[in-house]
Tab-separated table of C-alpha atoms and ligand atoms in Angstrom:
chain	number	residue	atom	x	y	z
A	141	MET	CA	16.214	8.384	-31.834
A	142	SER	CA	13.407	7.959	-34.368
A	143	THR	CA	10.624	5.727	-33.130
A	144	VAL	CA	8.585	3.507	-35.405
A	145	VAL	CA	4.931	4.463	-35.279
A	146	MET	CA	3.158	1.224	-34.414
A	147	PRO	CA	-0.415	2.075	-35.390
A	148	SER	CA	-1.639	-0.344	-32.826
A	149	ALA	CA	0.485	0.482	-29.876
A	150	PRO	CA	1.541	3.672	-28.232
A	151	ARG	CA	4.474	3.361	-25.867
A	152	SER	CA	4.191	0.963	-22.955
A	153	PRO	CA	4.171	2.627	-19.580
A	154	ALA	CA	7.342	2.628	-17.511
A	155	PRO	CA	8.367	-0.858	-16.317
A	156	THR	CA	6.958	-0.312	-12.807
A	157	ALA	CA	3.465	0.205	-14.217
A	158	ARG	CA	3.741	-3.016	-16.183
A	159	ALA	CA	3.237	-4.973	-12.988
A	160	GLN	CA	-0.516	-4.565	-13.627
A	161	ARG	CA	-0.312	-7.456	-16.095
A	162	THR	CA	-1.368	-10.306	-13.887
A	163	CYS	CA	-0.950	-13.260	-16.214
A	164	ALA	CA	2.850	-13.613	-16.268
A	165	HIS	CA	2.479	-16.605	-13.958
A	166	LEU	CA	0.009	-18.393	-16.246
A	167	ASP	CA	1.179	-21.448	-18.154
A	168	PHE	CA	-0.555	-20.877	-21.487
A	169	ASN	CA	0.821	-24.069	-22.943
A	170	ARG	CA	-0.811	-26.061	-20.160
A	171	ILE	CA	-4.082	-24.161	-20.677
A	172	THR	CA	-4.210	-24.895	-24.422
A	173	ASP	CA	-3.287	-28.497	-23.709
A	174	GLU	CA	-6.152	-28.734	-21.225
A	175	TRP	CA	-8.714	-27.557	-23.831
A	176	PHE	CA	-7.245	-30.101	-26.267
A	177	GLN	CA	-7.498	-32.939	-23.756
A	178	ILE	CA	-11.102	-32.158	-22.793
A	179	ALA	CA	-12.087	-32.241	-26.483
A	180	ALA	CA	-10.003	-35.352	-27.273
A	181	ASP	CA	-11.630	-37.210	-24.366
A	182	HIS	CA	-15.116	-36.043	-25.360
A	183	MET	CA	-14.717	-37.277	-28.940
A	184	LYS	CA	-12.785	-40.389	-27.877
A	185	LEU	CA	-9.934	-39.471	-30.211
A	186	GLU	CA	-7.642	-42.442	-30.737
A	187	ARG	CA	-4.375	-42.380	-28.782
A	188	GLU	CA	-2.101	-42.352	-31.848
A	189	ILE	CA	-3.776	-39.256	-33.267
A	190	GLN	CA	-3.647	-37.561	-29.870
A	191	LEU	CA	0.090	-38.223	-29.734
A	192	LEU	CA	0.623	-36.671	-33.148
A	193	LEU	CA	-1.571	-33.625	-32.562
A	194	ARG	CA	-0.591	-32.695	-29.041
A	195	SER	CA	3.044	-31.672	-29.428
A	196	PRO	CA	4.597	-29.287	-31.980
A	197	TYR	CA	6.325	-30.637	-35.054
A	198	ARG	CA	9.329	-28.304	-34.835
A	199	GLU	CA	10.592	-25.536	-32.527
A	200	LEU	CA	13.332	-23.023	-33.244
A	201	ILE	CA	14.969	-20.875	-30.571
A	202	VAL	CA	17.428	-18.358	-31.982
A	203	GLN	CA	19.655	-15.593	-30.698
A	204	ILE	CA	19.478	-12.227	-32.445
A	205	PRO	CA	22.290	-9.774	-31.694
A	206	VAL	CA	21.367	-6.150	-32.482
A	207	ARG	CA	23.693	-3.131	-32.391
A	208	MET	CA	21.460	-0.573	-30.653
A	209	ASP	CA	21.419	3.142	-31.492
A	210	ASP	CA	23.645	4.020	-28.526
A	211	GLY	CA	26.327	1.586	-29.759
A	212	HIS	CA	25.892	-1.266	-27.295
A	213	LEU	CA	25.144	-4.835	-28.435
A	214	GLU	CA	21.815	-6.237	-27.220
A	215	LEU	CA	21.085	-9.954	-27.459
A	216	PHE	CA	17.444	-10.867	-28.123
A	217	HIS	CA	15.874	-14.318	-28.258
A	218	GLY	CA	13.359	-15.326	-30.905
A	219	PHE	CA	11.084	-18.329	-31.322
A	220	ARG	CA	9.249	-19.999	-34.172
A	221	VAL	CA	7.072	-22.958	-33.266
A	222	GLN	CA	5.555	-25.023	-36.069
A	223	HIS	CA	2.760	-26.989	-34.505
A	224	ASN	CA	1.044	-28.843	-37.345
A	225	ALA	CA	0.967	-28.718	-41.160
A	226	VAL	CA	-1.226	-31.661	-42.025
A	227	ARG	CA	-3.892	-29.428	-43.665
A	228	GLY	CA	-1.483	-26.984	-45.328
A	229	PRO	CA	1.598	-24.815	-44.741
A	230	TYR	CA	2.357	-23.592	-41.225
A	231	LYS	CA	0.686	-20.239	-40.583
A	232	GLY	CA	0.796	-17.853	-37.662
A	233	GLY	CA	1.710	-14.413	-36.418
A	234	ILE	CA	4.885	-12.987	-34.945
A	235	ARG	CA	4.662	-11.325	-31.549
A	236	TYR	CA	7.072	-8.714	-30.175
A	237	HIS	CA	6.500	-8.370	-26.427
A	238	TYR	CA	8.627	-8.366	-23.296
A	239	GLU	CA	6.798	-11.396	-21.853
A	240	VAL	CA	7.188	-13.637	-24.929
A	241	ASP	CA	8.573	-17.068	-24.038
A	242	LEU	CA	8.612	-20.510	-25.620
A	243	GLY	CA	5.589	-21.776	-23.651
A	244	GLU	CA	3.377	-18.911	-24.772
A	245	ILE	CA	4.448	-19.251	-28.420
A	246	ARG	CA	3.902	-23.019	-28.260
A	247	SER	CA	0.369	-22.458	-26.997
A	248	LEU	CA	-0.396	-19.835	-29.663
A	249	ALA	CA	0.952	-22.147	-32.395
A	250	ALA	CA	-1.451	-24.918	-31.354
A	251	LEU	CA	-4.345	-22.439	-31.272
A	252	MET	CA	-3.490	-21.574	-34.895
A	253	THR	CA	-3.816	-25.219	-35.934
A	254	TRP	CA	-7.315	-25.414	-34.459
A	255	LYS	CA	-8.268	-21.966	-35.791
A	256	THR	CA	-7.245	-22.598	-39.403
A	257	ALA	CA	-9.164	-25.879	-39.305
A	258	LEU	CA	-12.248	-24.220	-37.831
A	259	VAL	CA	-12.447	-21.419	-40.422
A	260	ASP	CA	-11.497	-24.044	-42.982
A	261	VAL	CA	-8.501	-22.441	-44.686
A	262	PRO	CA	-5.802	-24.784	-46.067
A	263	PHE	CA	-3.142	-23.924	-43.507
A	264	GLY	CA	-1.661	-25.511	-40.430
A	265	GLY	CA	-0.592	-23.731	-37.272
A	266	ALA	CA	2.550	-21.898	-36.181
A	267	LYS	CA	3.551	-18.875	-34.109
A	268	GLY	CA	6.681	-16.818	-33.624
A	269	GLY	CA	7.907	-14.166	-31.294
A	270	VAL	CA	10.811	-12.183	-29.952
A	271	THR	CA	11.228	-11.214	-26.306
A	272	CYS	CA	11.600	-7.442	-26.589
A	273	ASP	CA	9.711	-4.214	-25.958
A	274	PRO	CA	9.039	-2.713	-29.402
A	275	THR	CA	7.493	0.405	-27.886
A	276	HIS	CA	10.898	1.362	-26.490
A	277	MET	CA	12.927	0.622	-29.636
A	278	SER	CA	13.752	2.940	-32.537
A	279	ARG	CA	12.762	2.225	-36.124
A	280	ASN	CA	16.364	1.264	-36.944
A	281	GLU	CA	16.581	-1.110	-33.998
A	282	LEU	CA	13.280	-2.764	-34.891
A	283	GLN	CA	14.329	-3.155	-38.488
A	284	ALA	CA	17.664	-4.723	-37.478
A	285	LEU	CA	15.881	-7.055	-35.055
A	286	THR	CA	13.358	-8.119	-37.697
A	287	ARG	CA	15.970	-8.726	-40.389
A	288	GLY	CA	18.154	-10.662	-37.921
A	289	PHE	CA	15.200	-12.796	-36.817
A	290	THR	CA	14.218	-13.485	-40.444
A	291	GLN	CA	17.756	-14.626	-41.300
A	292	LYS	CA	17.791	-16.986	-38.321
A	293	ILE	CA	14.482	-18.674	-39.127
A	294	ASP	CA	14.769	-18.409	-42.923
A	295	MET	CA	15.407	-22.135	-43.341
A	296	ALA	CA	12.036	-22.952	-41.796
A	297	LEU	CA	10.012	-20.393	-43.784
A	298	GLY	CA	8.628	-20.723	-47.305
A	299	VAL	CA	5.668	-19.741	-49.435
A	300	TYR	CA	4.403	-23.348	-49.220
A	301	ARG	CA	6.132	-24.104	-45.911
A	302	ASP	CA	5.563	-21.439	-43.243
A	303	ILE	CA	3.986	-17.999	-43.668
A	304	PRO	CA	4.204	-15.422	-40.831
A	305	ALA	CA	1.770	-12.540	-40.144
A	306	PRO	CA	1.444	-9.674	-37.638
A	307	ASP	CA	0.431	-10.174	-34.005
A	308	VAL	CA	0.846	-8.164	-30.806
A	309	GLY	CA	3.634	-5.595	-31.214
A	310	THR	CA	4.181	-6.142	-34.950
A	311	ASN	CA	2.482	-4.568	-37.963
A	312	SER	CA	2.554	-4.263	-41.750
A	313	GLN	CA	5.942	-2.498	-41.661
A	314	VAL	CA	7.501	-5.444	-39.828
A	315	MET	CA	5.984	-7.788	-42.438
A	316	ALA	CA	7.504	-5.652	-45.227
A	317	TRP	CA	10.974	-6.064	-43.668
A	318	ILE	CA	10.482	-9.842	-43.376
A	319	MET	CA	9.406	-10.051	-47.029
A	320	ASP	CA	12.378	-7.979	-48.106
A	321	GLU	CA	14.918	-9.947	-46.059
A	322	PHE	CA	13.522	-13.312	-47.171
A	323	GLY	CA	13.512	-12.078	-50.789
A	324	LYS	CA	17.247	-11.280	-50.721
A	325	LYS	CA	18.029	-14.974	-50.502
A	326	ASN	CA	14.977	-16.527	-52.100
A	327	GLY	CA	13.880	-14.020	-54.745
A	328	TYR	CA	10.700	-11.941	-54.912
A	329	SER	CA	8.233	-13.719	-52.615
A	330	PRO	CA	5.276	-11.577	-51.539
A	331	ALA	CA	3.386	-14.700	-50.407
A	332	ILE	CA	5.999	-15.353	-47.693
A	333	VAL	CA	4.104	-13.080	-45.264
A	334	THR	CA	0.562	-11.790	-44.925
A	335	GLY	CA	-0.521	-8.515	-43.357
A	336	LYS	CA	1.877	-6.616	-45.640
A	337	PRO	CA	1.268	-3.019	-46.765
A	338	VAL	CA	-1.295	-3.068	-49.595
A	339	ASN	CA	1.287	-1.381	-51.803
A	340	LEU	CA	3.533	-4.461	-51.513
A	341	GLY	CA	0.826	-7.031	-52.168
A	342	GLY	CA	-1.116	-6.883	-48.941
A	343	SER	CA	-4.839	-7.529	-49.149
A	344	LEU	CA	-7.467	-4.865	-48.838
A	345	GLY	CA	-9.379	-5.545	-45.639
A	346	ARG	CA	-6.599	-7.488	-43.864
A	347	GLU	CA	-5.961	-4.847	-41.223
A	348	ALA	CA	-9.612	-4.793	-40.147
A	349	ALA	CA	-10.186	-8.520	-40.705
A	350	THR	CA	-9.809	-9.851	-37.162
A	351	GLY	CA	-12.077	-7.126	-35.773
A	352	ARG	CA	-14.549	-7.635	-38.627
A	353	GLY	CA	-14.635	-11.384	-37.997
A	354	ALA	CA	-15.099	-10.777	-34.252
A	355	THR	CA	-17.982	-8.416	-35.024
A	356	ILE	CA	-19.674	-10.985	-37.283
A	357	ILE	CA	-19.384	-13.633	-34.566
A	358	THR	CA	-20.720	-11.153	-31.978
A	359	GLN	CA	-23.763	-10.549	-34.183
A	360	GLU	CA	-24.347	-14.273	-34.668
A	361	ALA	CA	-23.932	-15.044	-30.956
A	362	CYS	CA	-26.261	-12.210	-29.932
A	363	THR	CA	-28.932	-13.460	-32.324
A	364	ALA	CA	-28.524	-17.029	-31.061
A	365	TYR	CA	-28.702	-16.101	-27.373
A	366	GLY	CA	-31.408	-13.442	-27.596
A	367	VAL	CA	-29.302	-10.319	-27.019
A	368	ASP	CA	-30.382	-7.318	-29.114
A	369	LEU	CA	-26.984	-6.019	-30.217
A	370	ARG	CA	-28.479	-2.720	-31.416
A	371	ARG	CA	-29.404	-1.919	-27.828
A	372	ALA	CA	-26.494	-3.733	-26.178
A	373	ARG	CA	-23.870	-2.195	-23.909
A	374	VAL	CA	-20.382	-3.352	-24.850
A	375	ALA	CA	-16.971	-3.036	-23.132
A	376	ILE	CA	-13.719	-3.750	-24.981
A	377	GLN	CA	-10.319	-4.422	-23.413
A	378	GLY	CA	-7.451	-3.493	-25.753
A	379	PHE	CA	-7.324	-0.768	-28.399
A	380	GLY	CA	-4.687	-2.170	-30.755
A	381	ASN	CA	-5.396	-3.722	-34.132
A	382	VAL	CA	-8.102	-6.109	-32.930
A	383	GLY	CA	-9.675	-3.975	-30.207
A	384	SER	CA	-9.835	-0.756	-32.215
A	385	TRP	CA	-11.347	-2.384	-35.297
A	386	THR	CA	-13.811	-4.388	-33.230
A	387	ALA	CA	-14.849	-1.201	-31.428
A	388	ARG	CA	-15.410	0.665	-34.687
A	389	LEU	CA	-17.310	-2.152	-36.380
A	390	VAL	CA	-19.419	-3.168	-33.374
A	391	ALA	CA	-20.423	0.483	-32.911
A	392	ARG	CA	-21.598	0.542	-36.547
A	393	THR	CA	-24.139	-2.189	-35.726
A	394	GLY	CA	-25.801	0.280	-33.330
A	395	ALA	CA	-24.364	-1.189	-30.127
A	396	LYS	CA	-23.216	1.233	-27.454
A	397	VAL	CA	-19.499	0.836	-26.704
A	398	ILE	CA	-19.404	2.248	-23.187
A	399	ALA	CA	-15.798	1.440	-22.206
A	400	ILE	CA	-12.432	0.794	-23.845
A	401	SER	CA	-8.970	0.273	-22.360
A	402	ASP	CA	-5.351	-0.275	-23.296
A	403	VAL	CA	-2.274	-1.263	-21.293
A	404	ALA	CA	-2.250	2.095	-19.488
A	405	GLY	CA	-5.904	1.953	-18.342
A	406	GLY	CA	-9.331	2.704	-19.733
A	407	ILE	CA	-12.101	5.209	-20.251
A	408	ALA	CA	-15.873	4.909	-19.929
A	409	CYS	CA	-18.901	6.913	-20.975
A	410	GLU	CA	-22.465	5.788	-20.199
A	411	ARG	CA	-23.820	7.547	-23.297
A	412	GLY	CA	-21.440	5.507	-25.464
A	413	LEU	CA	-18.027	6.339	-26.942
A	414	ASP	CA	-17.517	7.172	-30.604
A	415	PRO	CA	-14.696	4.740	-31.533
A	416	GLU	CA	-13.913	6.557	-34.815
A	417	ARG	CA	-13.282	9.839	-33.018
A	418	LEU	CA	-11.541	7.998	-30.182
A	419	TRP	CA	-9.138	6.434	-32.689
A	420	ASP	CA	-8.204	9.905	-34.006
A	421	HIS	CA	-7.694	11.118	-30.436
A	422	TYR	CA	-5.570	8.026	-29.648
A	423	ARG	CA	-3.402	8.443	-32.721
A	424	ALA	CA	-2.865	12.115	-31.969
A	425	SER	CA	-2.210	11.881	-28.215
A	426	GLY	CA	-0.961	8.281	-27.770
A	427	SER	CA	-3.463	7.837	-24.958
A	428	LEU	CA	-7.134	7.094	-24.341
A	429	ALA	CA	-7.174	9.490	-21.408
A	430	GLY	CA	-8.656	12.927	-21.931
A	431	PHE	CA	-11.238	11.872	-24.534
A	432	ASP	CA	-14.266	14.210	-24.574
A	433	GLY	CA	-17.005	13.302	-22.103
A	434	SER	CA	-15.297	10.175	-20.725
A	435	ARG	CA	-14.094	9.248	-17.240
A	436	GLU	CA	-10.967	7.246	-16.522
A	437	ILE	CA	-11.292	3.675	-15.242
A	438	SER	CA	-8.817	0.852	-14.587
A	439	ASN	CA	-8.594	-2.380	-16.568
A	440	ASP	CA	-10.050	-4.192	-13.547
A	441	ASP	CA	-13.001	-1.780	-13.515
A	442	LEU	CA	-13.631	-2.399	-17.215
A	443	LEU	CA	-13.865	-6.153	-16.786
A	444	ALA	CA	-16.407	-5.715	-13.964
A	445	LEU	CA	-18.752	-3.265	-15.743
A	446	ASP	CA	-22.472	-3.974	-16.029
A	447	VAL	CA	-22.547	-4.688	-19.779
A	448	ASP	CA	-24.253	-7.156	-22.097
A	449	VAL	CA	-21.109	-8.024	-24.054
A	450	LEU	CA	-17.510	-7.989	-22.834
A	451	ILE	CA	-14.809	-8.271	-25.497
A	452	PRO	CA	-11.279	-8.964	-24.217
A	453	ALA	CA	-9.056	-7.990	-27.174
A	454	ALA	CA	-5.646	-7.512	-25.542
A	455	LEU	CA	-3.502	-10.296	-24.090
A	456	GLY	CA	-4.098	-13.754	-22.655
A	457	GLY	CA	-5.127	-14.349	-19.048
A	458	ALA	CA	-7.354	-11.273	-18.625
A	459	ILE	CA	-10.092	-13.223	-16.831
A	460	THR	CA	-8.935	-15.767	-14.282
A	461	GLU	CA	-10.450	-17.479	-11.236
A	462	ASP	CA	-9.427	-14.349	-9.273
A	463	ASN	CA	-11.699	-11.914	-11.123
A	464	ALA	CA	-14.297	-14.134	-12.883
A	465	ALA	CA	-16.811	-13.483	-10.106
A	466	ASP	CA	-16.603	-9.734	-10.784
A	467	VAL	CA	-17.653	-10.120	-14.430
A	468	GLN	CA	-21.258	-8.987	-14.935
A	469	ALA	CA	-21.470	-9.407	-18.717
A	470	ARG	CA	-23.974	-11.867	-20.194
A	471	MET	CA	-21.601	-12.802	-22.983
A	472	ILE	CA	-17.818	-12.819	-23.444
A	473	ILE	CA	-16.423	-12.630	-26.963
A	474	GLU	CA	-12.790	-13.814	-26.892
A	475	ALA	CA	-11.213	-11.569	-29.531
A	476	ALA	CA	-7.765	-12.026	-27.920
A	477	ASN	CA	-6.084	-15.417	-27.681
A	478	SER	CA	-6.623	-17.224	-24.353
A	479	PRO	CA	-8.174	-14.308	-22.433
A	480	VAL	CA	-10.230	-16.647	-20.202
A	481	THR	CA	-8.524	-19.384	-18.181
A	482	PRO	CA	-10.175	-22.815	-17.750
A	483	ALA	CA	-11.057	-22.166	-14.096
A	484	ALA	CA	-12.638	-18.826	-14.992
A	485	ASP	CA	-14.466	-20.461	-17.891
A	486	ASP	CA	-16.020	-23.009	-15.492
A	487	ALA	CA	-17.060	-20.292	-13.058
A	488	LEU	CA	-18.613	-18.146	-15.788
A	489	ARG	CA	-20.470	-21.051	-17.350
A	490	ALA	CA	-21.889	-22.036	-13.958
A	491	ARG	CA	-23.436	-18.532	-13.834
A	492	GLY	CA	-24.889	-18.861	-17.340
A	493	VAL	CA	-22.406	-16.527	-19.050
A	494	HIS	CA	-21.842	-17.472	-22.710
A	495	VAL	CA	-18.126	-17.564	-23.565
A	496	VAL	CA	-17.503	-17.510	-27.316
A	497	PRO	CA	-14.030	-19.010	-27.850
A	498	ASP	CA	-10.939	-17.382	-29.354
A	499	ILE	CA	-10.346	-19.982	-32.088
A	500	LEU	CA	-13.734	-19.032	-33.536
A	501	VAL	CA	-13.947	-15.315	-32.718
A	502	ASN	CA	-10.558	-14.168	-34.003
A	503	GLY	CA	-10.333	-16.480	-37.036
A	504	GLY	CA	-11.118	-13.571	-39.385
A	505	GLY	CA	-7.480	-12.486	-39.402
A	506	VAL	CA	-6.123	-15.746	-40.715
A	507	THR	CA	-9.041	-16.033	-43.125
A	508	VAL	CA	-8.112	-12.802	-44.883
A	509	SER	CA	-4.439	-13.782	-44.595
A	510	TYR	CA	-5.430	-16.790	-46.691
A	511	PHE	CA	-7.106	-14.474	-49.217
A	512	GLU	CA	-3.912	-12.377	-49.295
A	513	TRP	CA	-1.761	-15.459	-49.896
A	514	VAL	CA	-4.067	-16.602	-52.702
A	515	GLN	CA	-3.905	-13.145	-54.334
A	516	ASN	CA	-0.096	-13.156	-54.084
A	517	LEU	CA	0.194	-16.601	-55.643
A	518	GLN	CA	-2.050	-15.508	-58.510
A	519	GLN	CA	-0.595	-11.969	-58.737
A	520	PHE	CA	-4.167	-10.723	-58.823
A	521	HIS	CA	-5.957	-8.265	-56.526
A	522	TRP	CA	-9.404	-8.680	-55.041
A	523	SER	CA	-11.770	-5.781	-54.318
A	524	LEU	CA	-12.517	-4.919	-50.697
A	525	GLU	CA	-16.094	-5.954	-51.293
A	526	ARG	CA	-15.031	-9.437	-52.385
A	527	VAL	CA	-12.719	-9.825	-49.377
A	528	ASN	CA	-15.426	-8.784	-46.926
A	529	THR	CA	-18.152	-10.863	-48.575
A	530	GLU	CA	-16.038	-14.025	-48.555
A	531	LEU	CA	-14.886	-13.331	-44.991
A	532	GLU	CA	-18.476	-12.983	-43.810
A	533	ALA	CA	-19.495	-16.233	-45.501
A	534	ARG	CA	-16.640	-18.185	-43.908
A	535	MET	CA	-17.160	-16.729	-40.430
A	536	LYS	CA	-20.879	-17.502	-40.571
A	537	ARG	CA	-20.162	-21.034	-41.760
A	538	ALA	CA	-17.717	-21.585	-38.882
A	539	TRP	CA	-20.208	-20.148	-36.371
A	540	GLY	CA	-22.970	-22.371	-37.794
A	541	ALA	CA	-20.894	-25.536	-37.426
A	542	VAL	CA	-19.896	-24.712	-33.841
A	543	PHE	CA	-23.340	-23.580	-32.708
A	544	GLU	CA	-25.038	-26.596	-34.264
A	545	ARG	CA	-22.651	-28.971	-32.508
A	546	SER	CA	-22.961	-27.069	-29.262
A	547	THR	CA	-26.767	-27.259	-29.241
A	548	GLY	CA	-26.906	-30.761	-30.760
A	549	GLU	CA	-24.525	-32.303	-28.231
A	550	ARG	CA	-25.450	-29.913	-25.389
A	551	ILE	CA	-21.837	-28.922	-24.895
A	552	PRO	CA	-20.229	-25.490	-24.387
A	553	LEU	CA	-19.234	-23.477	-27.467
A	554	ARG	CA	-15.519	-23.881	-26.734
A	555	LEU	CA	-15.735	-27.653	-26.552
A	556	ALA	CA	-17.840	-27.676	-29.724
A	557	ALA	CA	-15.254	-25.508	-31.513
A	558	TYR	CA	-12.381	-27.763	-30.441
A	559	VAL	CA	-14.211	-30.946	-31.430
A	560	GLU	CA	-15.042	-29.462	-34.838
A	561	ALA	CA	-11.425	-28.390	-35.393
A	562	LEU	CA	-9.854	-31.587	-34.039
A	563	ASN	CA	-12.134	-33.693	-36.225
A	564	ARG	CA	-10.854	-31.944	-39.356
A	565	VAL	CA	-7.175	-32.139	-38.391
A	566	ALA	CA	-7.529	-35.747	-37.195
A	567	GLU	CA	-9.182	-36.790	-40.448
A	568	ALA	CA	-6.387	-35.264	-42.536
A	569	THR	CA	-3.838	-36.955	-40.261
A	570	ARG	CA	-5.441	-40.369	-40.735
A	571	GLN	CA	-5.476	-39.845	-44.505
A	572	ARG	CA	-1.858	-38.673	-44.745
A	573	LEU	CA	0.154	-40.227	-41.952
A	574	VAL	CA	-1.330	-43.201	-40.198
B	291	NAD	P1	-1.786	-4.999	-30.666
B	291	NAD	O1	-0.379	-5.001	-30.251
B	291	NAD	O2	-2.189	-4.270	-31.894
B	291	NAD	O3	-2.704	-4.420	-29.471
B	291	NAD	C1	-2.666	-4.949	-28.182
B	291	NAD	C2	-3.523	-4.048	-27.290
B	291	NAD	O4	-3.593	-4.604	-25.980
B	291	NAD	C3	-2.964	-2.629	-27.123
B	291	NAD	O5	-4.020	-1.697	-27.125
B	291	NAD	C4	-2.319	-2.686	-25.739
B	291	NAD	O6	-2.214	-1.410	-25.115
B	291	NAD	C5	-3.303	-3.574	-25.026
B	291	NAD	N1	-2.774	-4.208	-23.822
B	291	NAD	C6	-1.562	-4.784	-23.651
B	291	NAD	N2	-1.447	-5.217	-22.370
B	291	NAD	C7	-2.610	-4.930	-21.757
B	291	NAD	C8	-3.089	-5.080	-20.436
B	291	NAD	N3	-2.353	-5.642	-19.472
B	291	NAD	N4	-4.342	-4.658	-20.146
B	291	NAD	C9	-5.099	-4.081	-21.102
B	291	NAD	N5	-4.697	-3.883	-22.363
B	291	NAD	C10	-3.465	-4.288	-22.678
B	291	NAD	O7	-2.246	-6.526	-30.771
B	291	NAD	P2	-3.466	-7.129	-31.604
B	291	NAD	O8	-2.960	-7.525	-32.938
B	291	NAD	O9	-4.632	-6.213	-31.491
B	291	NAD	O10	-3.748	-8.473	-30.807
B	291	NAD	C11	-4.610	-8.486	-29.653
B	291	NAD	C12	-4.988	-9.937	-29.353
B	291	NAD	O11	-5.650	-10.506	-30.492
B	291	NAD	C13	-3.806	-10.862	-29.072
B	291	NAD	O12	-4.215	-11.837	-28.149
B	291	NAD	C14	-3.536	-11.507	-30.422
B	291	NAD	O13	-2.841	-12.735	-30.332
B	291	NAD	C15	-4.964	-11.690	-30.916
B	291	NAD	N6	-5.097	-11.830	-32.367
B	291	NAD	C16	-4.646	-10.884	-33.227
B	291	NAD	C17	-4.825	-11.034	-34.589
B	291	NAD	C18	-4.409	-9.984	-35.574
B	291	NAD	O14	-4.769	-10.112	-36.764
B	291	NAD	N7	-3.713	-8.938	-35.188
B	291	NAD	C19	-5.447	-12.195	-35.087
B	291	NAD	C20	-5.908	-13.159	-34.185
B	291	NAD	C21	-5.733	-12.956	-32.830
């Protein structure tokens, strides 16, 4: 059996070890809805607009039969939720994970609507996913699954309709298969997905974009709240696309990354880890463990370390009311989607911890996805320098708008980010629909 090399994800541990994920019981859809409602109440958003913005526009649930390498037929289930397209085509990643369900995808689709509005790219919000474990599937099986999923949701996709991208458990190879499968029926359409291999029309800088955006926001937040990032101690949960790039780029600012983890556990080193060398070690061994000069720690230990900045960059629900009291960080940068639950957010805020919200922190990915889409439509390539310069400008503009509202109205950053995003989507809705 040949296994696809997912650059972001070595194999998951055996199913028994997976029990360490504690958030399976969390209702992410309810959590996202709660943030929406708090913001809608704060801004006194009219009832009609609330009705239109709260629920998704369209949801697809499809079955995907795949003939596995050993000959048996496996039936997978896939989802594509299109939340809102009032500001532009639906846009959002595709997640392959064994805990994917409709509620989680629904929540992530809504987050995309608020995120695209906040970083001000002309897209709406969507998300897709398949309930599967890609780390235990061969390359052939993953390709068959991806092509089957693309065929089933093809009628809802389109260059000006709905544009997928990578998320947890998917990568540029998966995007290449989607582009190819969509192209069979619809003709050459590189703009149908973003996060493609550069060779097929992907953008320079897309792979690092979410981590780069998170690093820019970390710098801005540290400046605003008086934390000297060059002397700061940082811990990062997750070492996939977002976590590994954030680690590398944050370390380049001079900060000391003292701990990093993945699904199997973490490592720590008081002197600071070298994320570039750690990435080579990880690629070679498939594990963080055994890295020179580091000690092994658990994911729970990592979240409770005495650090200035904690960056959850793995899955949702990492910090809940059960472990919020253990967190010692002065600032939490939500690089993952929904890593802090509302109850944990309240508890952290009461202790003066600054929580910088996901829809702002991880908006760099969709920003460069927009640049990729623009390049595909024009059949013209941008330099890496141009991508990074324009990304930095947009992230700083988004931070500025959120921070100004937060200080001006004396409200938390998350509420400020939601109000800013909802305002933009609500205004477009009034102009187009009501
Ligand atoms: P990925 O699949 O590349 O990496 C996920 C990482 O999380 C891996 O290192 C994995 O081992 C780790 N992980 C999984 N379960 C864990 C657990 N229980 N404890 C600790 N670590 C665990 O995914 P990614 O693309 O890096 O996405 C990470 C987060 O960032 C997700 O919430 C995703 O929705 C969000 N995000 C990603 C992008 C993007 O461009 N890839 C953009 C915006 C937001």
